[in-house]
Structure formats: structure tokens, C-alpha cells
mmCIF file of C-alpha atoms in Angstrom:
data_model
loop_
_atom_site.group_PDB
_atom_site.id
_atom_site.type_symbol
_atom_site.label_atom_id
_atom_site.label_comp_id
_atom_site.label_asym_id
_atom_site.label_seq_id
_atom_site.Cartn_x
_atom_site.Cartn_y
_atom_site.Cartn_z
ATOM 1 C CA ARG A 1 -64.034 -2.614 42.551
ATOM 2 C CA LYS A 2 -61.159 -4.930 41.641
ATOM 3 C CA GLU A 3 -57.663 -3.681 42.786
ATOM 4 C CA VAL A 4 -56.300 -4.169 39.492
ATOM 5 C CA GLU A 5 -58.537 -4.106 36.268
ATOM 6 C CA GLN A 6 -57.673 -4.984 32.761
ATOM 7 C CA ASP A 7 -59.486 -5.438 29.448
ATOM 8 C CA PRO A 8 -59.648 -9.186 28.881
ATOM 9 C CA GLY A 9 -59.424 -8.795 25.042
ATOM 10 C CA PRO A 10 -58.581 -10.512 22.844
ATOM 11 C CA PHE A 11 -56.860 -7.912 20.861
ATOM 12 C CA ASN A 12 -56.266 -9.359 17.300
ATOM 13 C CA VAL A 13 -53.846 -7.489 15.365
ATOM 14 C CA PRO A 14 -51.793 -8.073 12.243
ATOM 15 C CA GLU A 15 -47.875 -8.389 12.303
ATOM 16 C CA GLY A 16 -46.194 -5.155 12.320
ATOM 17 C CA ALA A 17 -49.183 -3.310 14.019
ATOM 18 C CA THR A 18 -48.811 -1.092 17.144
ATOM 19 C CA VAL A 19 -51.063 -2.065 20.018
ATOM 20 C CA ALA A 20 -51.611 -0.655 23.537
ATOM 21 C CA PHE A 21 -52.956 -1.995 26.716
ATOM 22 C CA ASN A 22 -54.137 -0.081 29.765
ATOM 23 C CA CYS A 23 -54.308 -1.383 33.220
ATOM 24 C CA THR A 24 -56.026 0.709 36.190
ATOM 25 C CA TYR A 25 -55.454 0.191 39.753
ATOM 26 C CA SER A 26 -57.649 1.234 42.637
ATOM 27 C CA ASN A 27 -55.358 1.798 45.432
ATOM 28 C CA SER A 28 -53.543 5.042 45.472
ATOM 29 C CA ALA A 29 -51.013 3.689 47.731
ATOM 30 C CA SER A 30 -49.714 1.540 45.038
ATOM 31 C CA GLN A 31 -45.869 1.526 44.971
ATOM 32 C CA SER A 32 -44.455 -0.390 42.114
ATOM 33 C CA PHE A 33 -45.760 -1.778 38.909
ATOM 34 C CA PHE A 34 -44.962 -4.439 36.482
ATOM 35 C CA TRP A 35 -45.957 -6.325 33.365
ATOM 36 C CA TYR A 36 -45.563 -10.074 33.222
ATOM 37 C CA ARG A 37 -46.225 -12.189 30.034
ATOM 38 C CA GLN A 38 -48.081 -15.395 30.323
ATOM 39 C CA ASP A 39 -48.082 -17.914 27.292
ATOM 40 C CA CYS A 40 -50.775 -20.380 27.148
ATOM 41 C CA ARG A 41 -50.525 -23.136 29.736
ATOM 42 C CA LYS A 42 -47.321 -21.631 30.879
ATOM 43 C CA GLU A 43 -46.075 -19.893 33.921
ATOM 44 C CA PRO A 44 -45.968 -15.905 33.895
ATOM 45 C CA LYS A 45 -42.620 -14.380 33.205
ATOM 46 C CA LEU A 46 -41.568 -10.676 34.034
ATOM 47 C CA LEU A 47 -41.530 -8.597 30.880
ATOM 48 C CA MET A 48 -40.648 -5.250 32.441
ATOM 49 C CA SER A 49 -41.085 -3.131 35.381
ATOM 50 C CA VAL A 50 -42.739 0.154 34.999
ATOM 51 C CA TYR A 51 -41.044 3.317 36.115
ATOM 52 C CA SER A 52 -42.527 6.777 37.133
ATOM 53 C CA SER A 53 -40.695 8.371 34.117
ATOM 54 C CA GLY A 54 -41.690 5.687 31.927
ATOM 55 C CA ASN A 55 -39.310 3.072 30.131
ATOM 56 C CA GLU A 56 -38.648 1.401 27.022
ATOM 57 C CA ASP A 57 -37.198 -2.051 26.274
ATOM 58 C CA GLY A 58 -36.918 -2.644 22.582
ATOM 59 C CA ARG A 59 -40.365 -2.648 20.949
ATOM 60 C CA PHE A 60 -42.007 -2.325 24.379
ATOM 61 C CA THR A 61 -42.752 0.873 26.217
ATOM 62 C CA ALA A 62 -44.340 1.114 29.627
ATOM 63 C CA GLN A 63 -45.847 4.252 31.193
ATOM 64 C CA LEU A 64 -47.187 5.056 34.497
ATOM 65 C CA ASN A 65 -49.937 7.640 35.152
ATOM 66 C CA ARG A 66 -50.319 8.119 38.838
ATOM 67 C CA ALA A 67 -52.816 10.964 38.560
ATOM 68 C CA SER A 68 -55.259 8.833 36.818
ATOM 69 C CA GLN A 69 -53.990 5.515 38.417
ATOM 70 C CA TYR A 70 -53.144 3.497 35.174
ATOM 71 C CA ILE A 71 -50.377 1.989 33.567
ATOM 72 C CA SER A 72 -49.904 1.126 29.773
ATOM 73 C CA LEU A 73 -47.970 -1.187 27.702
ATOM 74 C CA LEU A 74 -47.281 -0.300 24.142
ATOM 75 C CA ILE A 75 -45.942 -2.886 21.717
ATOM 76 C CA ARG A 76 -44.609 -1.641 18.305
ATOM 77 C CA ASP A 77 -44.032 -3.625 15.025
ATOM 78 C CA SER A 78 -45.857 -6.737 16.649
ATOM 79 C CA LYS A 79 -44.486 -10.013 16.075
ATOM 80 C CA LEU A 80 -46.359 -13.475 15.951
ATOM 81 C CA SER A 81 -44.379 -14.531 18.963
ATOM 82 C CA ASP A 82 -45.654 -11.572 20.996
ATOM 83 C CA SER A 83 -49.107 -13.559 21.102
ATOM 84 C CA ALA A 84 -49.771 -14.157 24.719
ATOM 85 C CA THR A 85 -51.483 -12.682 27.900
ATOM 86 C CA TYR A 86 -50.287 -9.656 29.475
ATOM 87 C CA LEU A 87 -50.615 -9.292 33.176
ATOM 88 C CA CYS A 88 -50.606 -6.046 34.968
ATOM 89 C CA VAL A 89 -49.004 -6.354 38.442
ATOM 90 C CA VAL A 90 -49.109 -3.855 41.244
ATOM 91 C CA ASN A 91 -47.489 -3.865 44.766
ATOM 92 C CA ILE A 92 -49.230 -1.822 47.332
ATOM 93 C CA LEU A 93 -47.262 0.108 50.097
ATOM 94 C CA HIS A 94 -46.601 -1.647 53.268
ATOM 95 C CA THR A 95 -48.081 -4.955 52.066
ATOM 96 C CA ASP A 96 -46.343 -8.076 50.836
ATOM 97 C CA LYS A 97 -48.879 -8.641 48.151
ATOM 98 C CA LEU A 98 -48.183 -8.422 44.398
ATOM 99 C CA ILE A 99 -51.667 -8.136 43.045
ATOM 100 C CA PHE A 100 -52.118 -9.587 39.428
ATOM 101 C CA GLY A 101 -54.786 -8.438 37.056
ATOM 102 C CA THR A 102 -56.501 -10.851 35.013
ATOM 103 C CA GLY A 103 -54.622 -10.351 31.885
ATOM 104 C CA THR A 104 -55.121 -8.874 28.420
ATOM 105 C CA ARG A 105 -54.950 -11.457 25.693
ATOM 106 C CA LEU A 106 -52.913 -10.524 22.537
ATOM 107 C CA GLN A 107 -53.154 -12.476 19.322
ATOM 108 C CA VAL A 108 -51.192 -11.397 16.516
ATOM 109 C CA PHE A 109 -51.882 -12.736 13.006
ATOM 110 C CA PRO A 110 -49.926 -12.971 9.780
ATOM 111 C CA GLY B 1 -31.922 -26.705 39.984
ATOM 112 C CA ALA B 2 -31.908 -23.782 37.709
ATOM 113 C CA GLY B 3 -35.573 -22.728 38.226
ATOM 114 C CA VAL B 4 -38.493 -23.047 40.577
ATOM 115 C CA SER B 5 -39.520 -26.563 40.777
ATOM 116 C CA GLN B 6 -43.085 -27.614 41.665
ATOM 117 C CA SER B 7 -44.366 -31.125 42.417
ATOM 118 C CA PRO B 8 -46.425 -32.836 41.465
ATOM 119 C CA SER B 9 -47.234 -31.270 38.010
ATOM 120 C CA ASN B 10 -50.704 -32.644 38.060
ATOM 121 C CA LYS B 11 -52.868 -34.014 40.993
ATOM 122 C CA VAL B 12 -56.257 -35.662 40.738
ATOM 123 C CA THR B 13 -57.826 -36.116 44.025
ATOM 124 C CA GLU B 14 -61.423 -36.962 45.306
ATOM 125 C CA LYS B 15 -63.422 -34.380 47.219
ATOM 126 C CA GLY B 16 -62.640 -34.588 50.935
ATOM 127 C CA LYS B 17 -59.140 -35.874 50.556
ATOM 128 C CA ASP B 18 -56.209 -33.969 51.740
ATOM 129 C CA VAL B 19 -53.563 -32.910 49.156
ATOM 130 C CA GLU B 20 -49.871 -31.328 49.630
ATOM 131 C CA LEU B 21 -48.130 -29.323 47.135
ATOM 132 C CA ARG B 22 -44.585 -28.673 47.117
ATOM 133 C CA CYS B 23 -42.234 -26.054 45.821
ATOM 134 C CA ASP B 24 -38.470 -25.812 45.651
ATOM 135 C CA PRO B 25 -37.528 -22.166 45.121
ATOM 136 C CA ILE B 26 -34.310 -21.019 43.281
ATOM 137 C CA SER B 27 -31.354 -21.679 45.641
ATOM 138 C CA GLY B 28 -30.723 -18.393 47.572
ATOM 139 C CA HIS B 29 -34.045 -16.947 46.985
ATOM 140 C CA THR B 30 -35.336 -15.738 50.307
ATOM 141 C CA ALA B 31 -38.920 -14.721 49.252
ATOM 142 C CA LEU B 32 -41.461 -17.287 48.192
ATOM 143 C CA TYR B 33 -45.080 -16.770 47.057
ATOM 144 C CA TRP B 34 -48.130 -19.033 46.399
ATOM 145 C CA TYR B 35 -50.663 -18.028 44.017
ATOM 146 C CA ARG B 36 -53.562 -19.954 42.403
ATOM 147 C CA GLN B 37 -55.003 -19.524 38.994
ATOM 148 C CA SER B 38 -58.433 -20.738 37.929
ATOM 149 C CA LEU B 39 -59.081 -21.424 34.280
ATOM 150 C CA GLY B 40 -59.320 -17.973 32.368
ATOM 151 C CA GLN B 41 -58.872 -16.175 35.593
ATOM 152 C CA GLY B 42 -56.036 -13.964 37.076
ATOM 153 C CA LEU B 43 -53.544 -14.984 39.740
ATOM 154 C CA GLU B 44 -55.051 -14.914 43.123
ATOM 155 C CA PHE B 45 -52.446 -14.277 46.019
ATOM 156 C CA LEU B 46 -52.528 -16.964 48.774
ATOM 157 C CA ILE B 47 -49.429 -16.477 50.904
ATOM 158 C CA TYR B 48 -45.994 -14.936 50.769
ATOM 159 C CA PHE B 49 -42.900 -16.161 52.994
ATOM 160 C CA GLN B 50 -39.718 -14.074 53.746
ATOM 161 C CA GLY B 51 -37.367 -16.831 54.968
ATOM 162 C CA ASN B 52 -39.529 -19.308 57.169
ATOM 163 C CA SER B 53 -42.024 -16.806 58.333
ATOM 164 C CA ALA B 54 -45.365 -15.885 56.620
ATOM 165 C CA PRO B 55 -46.251 -12.211 57.672
ATOM 166 C CA ASP B 56 -49.462 -12.095 55.795
ATOM 167 C CA LYS B 57 -51.713 -15.205 55.644
ATOM 168 C CA SER B 58 -54.828 -13.361 54.782
ATOM 169 C CA GLY B 59 -54.936 -14.498 51.210
ATOM 170 C CA LEU B 60 -55.459 -18.078 52.089
ATOM 171 C CA PRO B 61 -59.091 -18.864 51.069
ATOM 172 C CA SER B 62 -60.178 -20.742 54.181
ATOM 173 C CA ASP B 63 -58.739 -22.734 57.132
ATOM 174 C CA ARG B 64 -58.486 -25.629 55.009
ATOM 175 C CA PHE B 65 -55.466 -24.133 53.525
ATOM 176 C CA SER B 66 -52.146 -24.005 55.226
ATOM 177 C CA ALA B 67 -48.551 -23.509 54.183
ATOM 178 C CA GLU B 68 -45.096 -23.793 55.563
ATOM 179 C CA ARG B 69 -41.576 -23.197 54.727
ATOM 180 C CA THR B 70 -38.522 -24.889 56.272
ATOM 181 C CA GLY B 71 -35.006 -24.030 56.144
ATOM 182 C CA GLY B 72 -35.653 -21.081 54.150
ATOM 183 C CA SER B 73 -35.971 -23.176 51.175
ATOM 184 C CA VAL B 74 -38.694 -25.960 50.330
ATOM 185 C CA SER B 75 -42.436 -24.898 51.022
ATOM 186 C CA THR B 76 -45.466 -26.994 51.085
ATOM 187 C CA LEU B 77 -48.922 -25.921 50.563
ATOM 188 C CA THR B 78 -51.407 -28.140 52.068
ATOM 189 C CA ILE B 79 -55.257 -28.361 51.369
ATOM 190 C CA GLN B 80 -57.374 -30.306 53.859
ATOM 191 C CA ARG B 81 -60.706 -31.832 52.937
ATOM 192 C CA THR B 82 -60.533 -30.750 49.183
ATOM 193 C CA GLN B 83 -63.533 -29.292 47.626
ATOM 194 C CA GLN B 84 -64.240 -28.864 43.882
ATOM 195 C CA GLU B 85 -63.836 -25.299 44.011
ATOM 196 C CA ASP B 86 -60.265 -25.775 44.975
ATOM 197 C CA SER B 87 -59.482 -26.997 41.396
ATOM 198 C CA ALA B 88 -57.004 -24.709 39.920
ATOM 199 C CA VAL B 89 -53.341 -24.491 38.969
ATOM 200 C CA TYR B 90 -51.213 -23.634 42.047
ATOM 201 C CA LEU B 91 -48.095 -21.475 41.159
ATOM 202 C CA CYS B 92 -45.157 -20.958 43.338
ATOM 203 C CA ALA B 93 -42.756 -18.207 42.745
ATOM 204 C CA SER B 94 -39.565 -17.225 44.343
ATOM 205 C CA SER B 95 -37.603 -13.895 44.355
ATOM 206 C CA LEU B 96 -33.896 -12.994 45.540
ATOM 207 C CA VAL B 97 -35.278 -10.597 48.158
ATOM 208 C CA HIS B 98 -38.627 -9.231 48.845
ATOM 209 C CA SER B 99 -38.332 -5.584 47.467
ATOM 210 C CA ALA B 100 -41.073 -3.612 46.546
ATOM 211 C CA THR B 101 -39.455 -1.617 43.859
ATOM 212 C CA ASN B 102 -37.672 -4.548 42.258
ATOM 213 C CA GLU B 103 -39.781 -7.619 42.447
ATOM 214 C CA LYS B 104 -38.789 -10.048 39.698
ATOM 215 C CA LEU B 105 -40.720 -13.238 40.477
ATOM 216 C CA PHE B 106 -39.495 -16.444 38.950
ATOM 217 C CA PHE B 107 -42.611 -18.832 38.742
ATOM 218 C CA GLY B 108 -42.565 -22.648 38.750
ATOM 219 C CA SER B 109 -44.832 -24.227 36.048
ATOM 220 C CA GLY B 110 -47.447 -25.119 38.511
ATOM 221 C CA THR B 111 -49.523 -28.053 39.903
ATOM 222 C CA GLN B 112 -52.662 -28.614 38.180
ATOM 223 C CA LEU B 113 -55.008 -29.671 40.959
ATOM 224 C CA SER B 114 -58.436 -31.473 39.819
ATOM 225 C CA VAL B 115 -60.859 -32.324 42.580
ATOM 226 C CA LEU B 116 -63.433 -34.807 41.428
#
């Protein structure tokens, strides 16, 4: 089983839609969690960290469910510019590794 | 420079040749990471440096891969006797400090390696 799993998509949604992605992780010792965004043929960039209490940044909301070992990203009022691949990232306690998922591709259409 | 710089941006080599990839992290960043990304795949962790030392080298795919960092700054990733399966984008990232709870990585634009 992969350490971090994501639905590859693509998720095709119209502008203005709300879309949500989940990411599951296998190691219960996972300590910290992040969402990165990667545009086509570009490097990944940090979108937001995911806190235990959940956190919001504008149209983006991230949540963590430790019991079920998943994190989620909710995007409200989707924009064309949100089209990208969203990477789930997990840091495992006492390791130096940030483990990246393979990403979920989002395509927002007019 | 303002960001993480990697060179070359593209490298085409013949099978069996050695290649060296370079990463200049953001000035003052103590942590440095190498990942590789094959077409349509996620990022595969290779190695991490804190300062000049690499506590965990287990991500390196084989003994043909090695990496070093000098002066707490520039890092080089060397692949000896390249194979076609080594073809990928090699991404370097740095962060101010290695903190599990606040890991903001800044990535370079990568080196696209093609082994013919």
C-alpha cells in the first residue's frame, strides 16, 4: 500500500463550482500535512498546511481526520486559474522525509 | 538569487554516461531536498540534507546515485552509468529549517534528464 494515496482525477468542474479532494495516508505516525499545487510543467508550490483543527485560506479549506487517516482540500467558487494538480504531502514522525502523493488533477472549465 | 536555482535545466545523455546535477538553494536555507518526478508520477524522495550532512540516504534508488552538499549551500546529485529508467525531472527544494510542523519547501524548476 502506498504511503500517501490520492485519486488522480481529473476532476472537471465548471467555474464557480465547489470541489473536494481527499488524500489517505497509511502511517499512523504521520505528524504533519500539507497541500501543494503543481501547474503543468512547473515546480510544486505550497498551497497550505493542514492543522488538526482544520484551517481556511480564502476559498480553500483543509481538514485532517486522524481517526480515518485522511486529509481533505475543499475549493469553493472555483476559478479557471485553479486548474492544476494538487499534491498531498505527509511528514512522518522521526523521519526526514516529506512524502508526496501522486496528485489530483483539477480542470476548471468556463 | 531569489529562488532555488538548478542547472542544467535540460540534460540529454547517452546510456552509461555519468551526469551531475546542481542545486543552489535559497541563501540561508539550511535544509535541502532532492526529489525526482517521472512523467505523470508523484515526487519520489531521494535524499535530504541538514547543513552538509545527509541523515537519510535510503531514498537513493541505487548505488549509482550519490549526492553531496558543501558549505551548507550548493548541492550536487551525481548519477553514474546512467540508465534509461533514470530519465525524469530532478527537483531540488530548500527550506529555512527542517521542521516537521512547518515545512515550507521552495522548489527549483528542475532538471529534465533524458537518457537515450
